[in-house]
Coordinates of C-alpha atoms and ligand atoms in Angstrom, one line a residue:
X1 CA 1.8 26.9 -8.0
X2 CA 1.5 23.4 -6.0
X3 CA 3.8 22.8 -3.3
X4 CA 6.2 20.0 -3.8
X5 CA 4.9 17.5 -1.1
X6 CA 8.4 16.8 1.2
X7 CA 8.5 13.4 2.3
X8 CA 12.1 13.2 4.1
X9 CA 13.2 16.5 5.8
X10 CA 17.0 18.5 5.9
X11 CA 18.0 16.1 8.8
X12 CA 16.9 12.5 6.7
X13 CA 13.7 12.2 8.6
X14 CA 10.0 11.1 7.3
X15 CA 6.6 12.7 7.6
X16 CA 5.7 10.6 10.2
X17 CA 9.4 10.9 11.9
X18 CA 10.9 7.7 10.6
X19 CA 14.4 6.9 9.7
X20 CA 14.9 5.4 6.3
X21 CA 15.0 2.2 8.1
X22 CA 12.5 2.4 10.6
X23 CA 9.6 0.0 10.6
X24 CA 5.8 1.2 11.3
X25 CA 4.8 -0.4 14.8
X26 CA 3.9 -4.1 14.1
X27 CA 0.9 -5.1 16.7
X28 CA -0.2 -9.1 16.5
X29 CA -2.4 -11.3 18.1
X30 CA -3.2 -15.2 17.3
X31 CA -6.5 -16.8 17.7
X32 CA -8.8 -14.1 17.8
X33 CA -11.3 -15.7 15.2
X34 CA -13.1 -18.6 17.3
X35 CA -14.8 -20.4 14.4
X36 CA -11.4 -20.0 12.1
X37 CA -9.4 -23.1 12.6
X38 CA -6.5 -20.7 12.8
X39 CA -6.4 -16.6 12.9
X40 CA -4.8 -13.3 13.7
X41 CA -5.0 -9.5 13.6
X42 CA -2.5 -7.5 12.5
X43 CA -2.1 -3.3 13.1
X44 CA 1.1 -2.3 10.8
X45 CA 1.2 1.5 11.1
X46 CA -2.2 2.6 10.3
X47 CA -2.8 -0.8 8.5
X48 CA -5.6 -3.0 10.0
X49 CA -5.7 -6.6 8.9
X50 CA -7.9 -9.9 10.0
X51 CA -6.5 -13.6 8.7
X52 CA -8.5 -16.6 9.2
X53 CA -7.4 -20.1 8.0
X54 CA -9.5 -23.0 7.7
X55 CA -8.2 -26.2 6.8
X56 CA -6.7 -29.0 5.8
X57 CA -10.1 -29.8 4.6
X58 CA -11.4 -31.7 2.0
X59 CA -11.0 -29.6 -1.1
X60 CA -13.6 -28.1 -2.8
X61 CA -14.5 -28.0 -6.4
X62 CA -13.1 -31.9 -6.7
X63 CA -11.5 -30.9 -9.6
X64 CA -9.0 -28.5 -8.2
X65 CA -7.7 -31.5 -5.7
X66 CA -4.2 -32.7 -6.1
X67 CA -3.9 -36.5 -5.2
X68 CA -0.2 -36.1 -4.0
X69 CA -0.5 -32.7 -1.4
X70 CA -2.7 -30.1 0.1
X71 CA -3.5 -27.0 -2.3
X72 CA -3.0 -23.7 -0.3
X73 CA -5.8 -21.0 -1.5
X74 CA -5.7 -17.5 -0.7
X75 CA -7.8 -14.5 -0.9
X76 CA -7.2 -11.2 -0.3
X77 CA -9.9 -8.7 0.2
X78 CA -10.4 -5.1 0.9
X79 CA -13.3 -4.2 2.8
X80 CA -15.6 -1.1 1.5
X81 CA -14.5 1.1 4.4
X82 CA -10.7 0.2 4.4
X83 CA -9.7 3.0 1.9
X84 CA -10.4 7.0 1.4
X85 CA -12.8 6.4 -1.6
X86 CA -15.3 3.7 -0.9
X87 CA -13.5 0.3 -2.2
X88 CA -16.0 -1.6 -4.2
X89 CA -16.3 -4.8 -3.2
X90 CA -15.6 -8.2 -4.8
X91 CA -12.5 -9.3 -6.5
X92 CA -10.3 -6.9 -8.7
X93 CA -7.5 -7.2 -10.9
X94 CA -5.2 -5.7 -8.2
X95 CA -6.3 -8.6 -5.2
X96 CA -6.9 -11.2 -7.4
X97 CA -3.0 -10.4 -8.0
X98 CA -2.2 -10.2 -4.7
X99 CA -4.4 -13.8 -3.5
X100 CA -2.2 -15.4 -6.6
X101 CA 1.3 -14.3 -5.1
X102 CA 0.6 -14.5 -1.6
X103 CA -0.8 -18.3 -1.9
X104 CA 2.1 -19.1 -3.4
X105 CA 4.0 -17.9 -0.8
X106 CA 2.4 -20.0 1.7
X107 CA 2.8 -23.3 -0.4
X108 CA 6.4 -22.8 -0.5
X109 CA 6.3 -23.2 3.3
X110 CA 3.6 -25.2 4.6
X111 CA 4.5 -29.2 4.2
X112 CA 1.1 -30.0 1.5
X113 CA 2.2 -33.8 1.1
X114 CA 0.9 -34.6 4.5
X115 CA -2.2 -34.0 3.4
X116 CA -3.5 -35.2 -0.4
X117 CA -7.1 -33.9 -1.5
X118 CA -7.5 -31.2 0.8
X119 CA -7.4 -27.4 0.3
X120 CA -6.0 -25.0 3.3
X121 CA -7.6 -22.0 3.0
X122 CA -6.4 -18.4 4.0
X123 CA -8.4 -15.0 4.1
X124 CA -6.7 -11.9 4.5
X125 CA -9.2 -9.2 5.1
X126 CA -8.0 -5.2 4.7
X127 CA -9.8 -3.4 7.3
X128 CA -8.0 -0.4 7.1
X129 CA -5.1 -0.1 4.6
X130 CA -2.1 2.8 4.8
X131 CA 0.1 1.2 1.8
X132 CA 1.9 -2.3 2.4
X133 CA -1.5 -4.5 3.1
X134 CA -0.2 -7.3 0.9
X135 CA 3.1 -7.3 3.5
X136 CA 0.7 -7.1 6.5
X137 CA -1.5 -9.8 5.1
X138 CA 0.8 -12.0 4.7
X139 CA 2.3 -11.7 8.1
X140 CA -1.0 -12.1 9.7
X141 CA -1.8 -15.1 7.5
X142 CA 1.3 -17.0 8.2
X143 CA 0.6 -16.7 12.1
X144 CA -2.9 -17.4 11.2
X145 CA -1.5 -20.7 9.5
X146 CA 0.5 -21.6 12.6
X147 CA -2.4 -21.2 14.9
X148 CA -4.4 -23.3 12.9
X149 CA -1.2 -25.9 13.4
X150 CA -0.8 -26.3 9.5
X151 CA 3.3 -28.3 9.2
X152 CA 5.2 -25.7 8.1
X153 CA 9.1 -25.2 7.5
X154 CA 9.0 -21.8 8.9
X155 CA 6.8 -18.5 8.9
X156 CA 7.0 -16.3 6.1
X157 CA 7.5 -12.4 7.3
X158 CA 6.8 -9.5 4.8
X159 CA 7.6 -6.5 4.5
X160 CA 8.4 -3.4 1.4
X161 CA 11.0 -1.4 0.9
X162 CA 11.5 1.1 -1.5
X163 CA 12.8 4.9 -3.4
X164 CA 11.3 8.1 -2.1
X165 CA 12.6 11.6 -3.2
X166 CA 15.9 9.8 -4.4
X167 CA 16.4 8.1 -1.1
X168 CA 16.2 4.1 0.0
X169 CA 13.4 3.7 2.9
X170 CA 12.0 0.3 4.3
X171 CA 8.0 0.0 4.6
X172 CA 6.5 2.9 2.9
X173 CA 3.5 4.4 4.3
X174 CA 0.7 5.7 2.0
X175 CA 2.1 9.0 0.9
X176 CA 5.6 7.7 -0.1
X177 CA 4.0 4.7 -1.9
X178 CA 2.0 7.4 -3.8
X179 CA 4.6 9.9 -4.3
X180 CA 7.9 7.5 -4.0
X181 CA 9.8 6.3 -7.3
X182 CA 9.6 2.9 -6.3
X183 CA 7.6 0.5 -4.0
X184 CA 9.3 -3.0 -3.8
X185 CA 7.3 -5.3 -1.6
X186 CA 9.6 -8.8 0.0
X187 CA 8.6 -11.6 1.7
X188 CA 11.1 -14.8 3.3
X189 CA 11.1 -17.5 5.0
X190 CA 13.2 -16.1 7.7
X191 CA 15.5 -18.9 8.9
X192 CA 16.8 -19.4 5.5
X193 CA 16.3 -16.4 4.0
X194 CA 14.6 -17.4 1.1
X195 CA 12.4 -15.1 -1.0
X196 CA 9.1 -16.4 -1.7
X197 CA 7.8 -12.8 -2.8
X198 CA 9.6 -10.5 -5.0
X199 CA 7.6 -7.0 -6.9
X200 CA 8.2 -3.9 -8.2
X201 CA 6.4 -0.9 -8.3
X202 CA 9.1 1.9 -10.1
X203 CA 12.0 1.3 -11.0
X204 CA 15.4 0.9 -9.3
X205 CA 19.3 0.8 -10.0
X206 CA 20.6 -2.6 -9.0
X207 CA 22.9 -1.3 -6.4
X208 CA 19.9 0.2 -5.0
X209 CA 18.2 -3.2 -4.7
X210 CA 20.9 -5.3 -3.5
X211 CA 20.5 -2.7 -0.7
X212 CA 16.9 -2.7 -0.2
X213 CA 16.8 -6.4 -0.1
X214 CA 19.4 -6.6 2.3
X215 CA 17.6 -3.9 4.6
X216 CA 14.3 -5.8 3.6
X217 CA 15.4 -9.0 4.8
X218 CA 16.7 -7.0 8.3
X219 CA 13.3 -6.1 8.7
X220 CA 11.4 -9.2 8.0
X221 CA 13.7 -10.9 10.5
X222 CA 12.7 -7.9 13.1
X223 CA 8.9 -9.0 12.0
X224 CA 9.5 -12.7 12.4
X225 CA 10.4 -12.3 16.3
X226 CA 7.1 -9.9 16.8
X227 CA 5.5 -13.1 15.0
X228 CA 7.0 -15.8 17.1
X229 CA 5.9 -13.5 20.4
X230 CA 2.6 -13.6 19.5
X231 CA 2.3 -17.3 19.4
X232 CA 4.1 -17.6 22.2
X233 CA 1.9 -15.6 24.2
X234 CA -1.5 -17.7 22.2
X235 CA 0.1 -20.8 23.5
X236 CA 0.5 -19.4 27.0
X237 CA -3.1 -19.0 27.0
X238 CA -4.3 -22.2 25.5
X239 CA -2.0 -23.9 28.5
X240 CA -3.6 -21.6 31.1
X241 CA -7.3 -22.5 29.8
X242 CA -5.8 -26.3 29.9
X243 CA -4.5 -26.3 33.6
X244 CA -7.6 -24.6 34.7
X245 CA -10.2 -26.7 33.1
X246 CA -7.8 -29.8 34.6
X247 CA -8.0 -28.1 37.6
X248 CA -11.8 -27.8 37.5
X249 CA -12.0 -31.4 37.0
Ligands
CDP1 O1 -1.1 -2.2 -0.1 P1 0.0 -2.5 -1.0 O2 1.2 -1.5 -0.8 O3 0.5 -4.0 -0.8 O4 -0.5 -2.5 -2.4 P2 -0.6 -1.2 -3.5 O5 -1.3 -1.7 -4.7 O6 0.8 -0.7 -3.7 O7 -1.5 -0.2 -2.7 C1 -1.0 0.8 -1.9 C2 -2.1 1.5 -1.1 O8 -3.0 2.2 -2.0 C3 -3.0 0.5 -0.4 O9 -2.4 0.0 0.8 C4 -4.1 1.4 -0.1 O10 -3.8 2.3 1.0 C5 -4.2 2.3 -1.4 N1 -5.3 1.8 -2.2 C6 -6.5 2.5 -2.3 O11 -6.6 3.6 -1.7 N2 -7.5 2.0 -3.1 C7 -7.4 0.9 -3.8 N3 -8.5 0.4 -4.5 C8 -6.2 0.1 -3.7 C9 -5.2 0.6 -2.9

């Protein structure tokens, strides 16, 4: 007979020793890419994401440019190694999906109309993934966006909640996305609190997702201060590299 798998324990706990509504420990870092006009690398749990944004340039085919604002373009990309079984690589149904929703995310933030004809253009590269990467991508990516210095009305955090053995838990690692009932991955623009990403994996009853969302949007405001820290601390640099190079004048 095969065990039944136990992902929370007699006293409410998770495998990995979580409360239900305990994030995975959120690691950033801005402007690690020097030939990306903006970047950052993201460790989520076991999740292990680079972001790199280029841009506003001019857009590329001609055809895709829109005379009245800047067209935000994303892809998302798992590298070969990033998984258990060897990802193949090149687009798939499942990131072509996720470069769709996450790109729209971003051009519901980032102010295109100062900049007609161009494209900005933001990778999101899975270099180890542990369940949420499209959360984690777009984390990284909207700090990657800000490094680059892309107008934006605010960040967008990420992050998923979701149903596991009958109970509500926020940010799902790889065994409760596989096992759980439901996966339910949110992104907002923090200040507002305005969802710009919305999915379901499973299914849920709607008391149960009025309080996921509201636990969802708890934690992408958590997210969004690890975010603004790390920009912070970029910014220190760049005015340390500044003073000294005045300095050396
Ligand atoms: O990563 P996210 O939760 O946003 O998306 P998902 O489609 O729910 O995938 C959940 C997890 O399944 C990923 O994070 C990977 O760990 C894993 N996965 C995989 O092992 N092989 C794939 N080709 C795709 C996903």
């Amino acid at each position: 007979m095969v065990k039944k798998l136990k992902l929370i324990d007699s006293k409410g706990l998770r495998m990995d020793g979580r409360k239900p509504d305990e994030l995975r420990p959120i690691k950033i870092e801005a402007g690690v890419l020097k030939r990306a006009d903006g970047s950052a690398y993201l460790e989520w749990g076991k999740n292990k994401v680079m972001a790199g944004v280029y841009g506003p340039r001019e857009c590329h085919p001609r055809h895709m440019q829109n005379p009245a604002k800047a067209i935000v373009r994303c892809r998302y990309n798992m590298v070969s190694f990033s998984v258990d079984d060897r990802k193949r690589p090149g687009p798939d149904r499942r990131s072509t999906e996720i470069s769709k929703v996450a790109g729209e995310a971003f051009s519901s933030v980032v102010f295109g109309e100062q900049f007609p004809r161009t494209s900005i253009d933001v990778f999101i590269e899975i270099l180890q993934a542990d369940a949420g990467t499209r959360c984690a991508g777009i984390t990284a990516a909207s700090v990657a966006l800000a490094d680059a210095g892309i107008p934006m009305r605010d960040l967008v955090a990420a992050c998923a909640f979701g149903k596991v053995q009958g109970k509500m838990v926020l940010d799902l690692d790889k065994e409760e996305d596989n096992y759980g009932e439901a996966d339910v991955p949110l992104a907002i623009i923090p200040r507002t609190e305005e969802i710009v990403l919305l999915q379901m994996d499973g299914s849920l009853t709607t008391k149960e997702l009025q309080q996921g969302l509201k636990t969802g949007i708890d934690a992408c405001k958590q997210i969004y201060q690890i975010q603004k820290e790390a920009l912070k601390r970029r910014y220190a640099v760049i005015l340390e590299e500044e003073e000294t190079t005045e300095g050396d004048a």
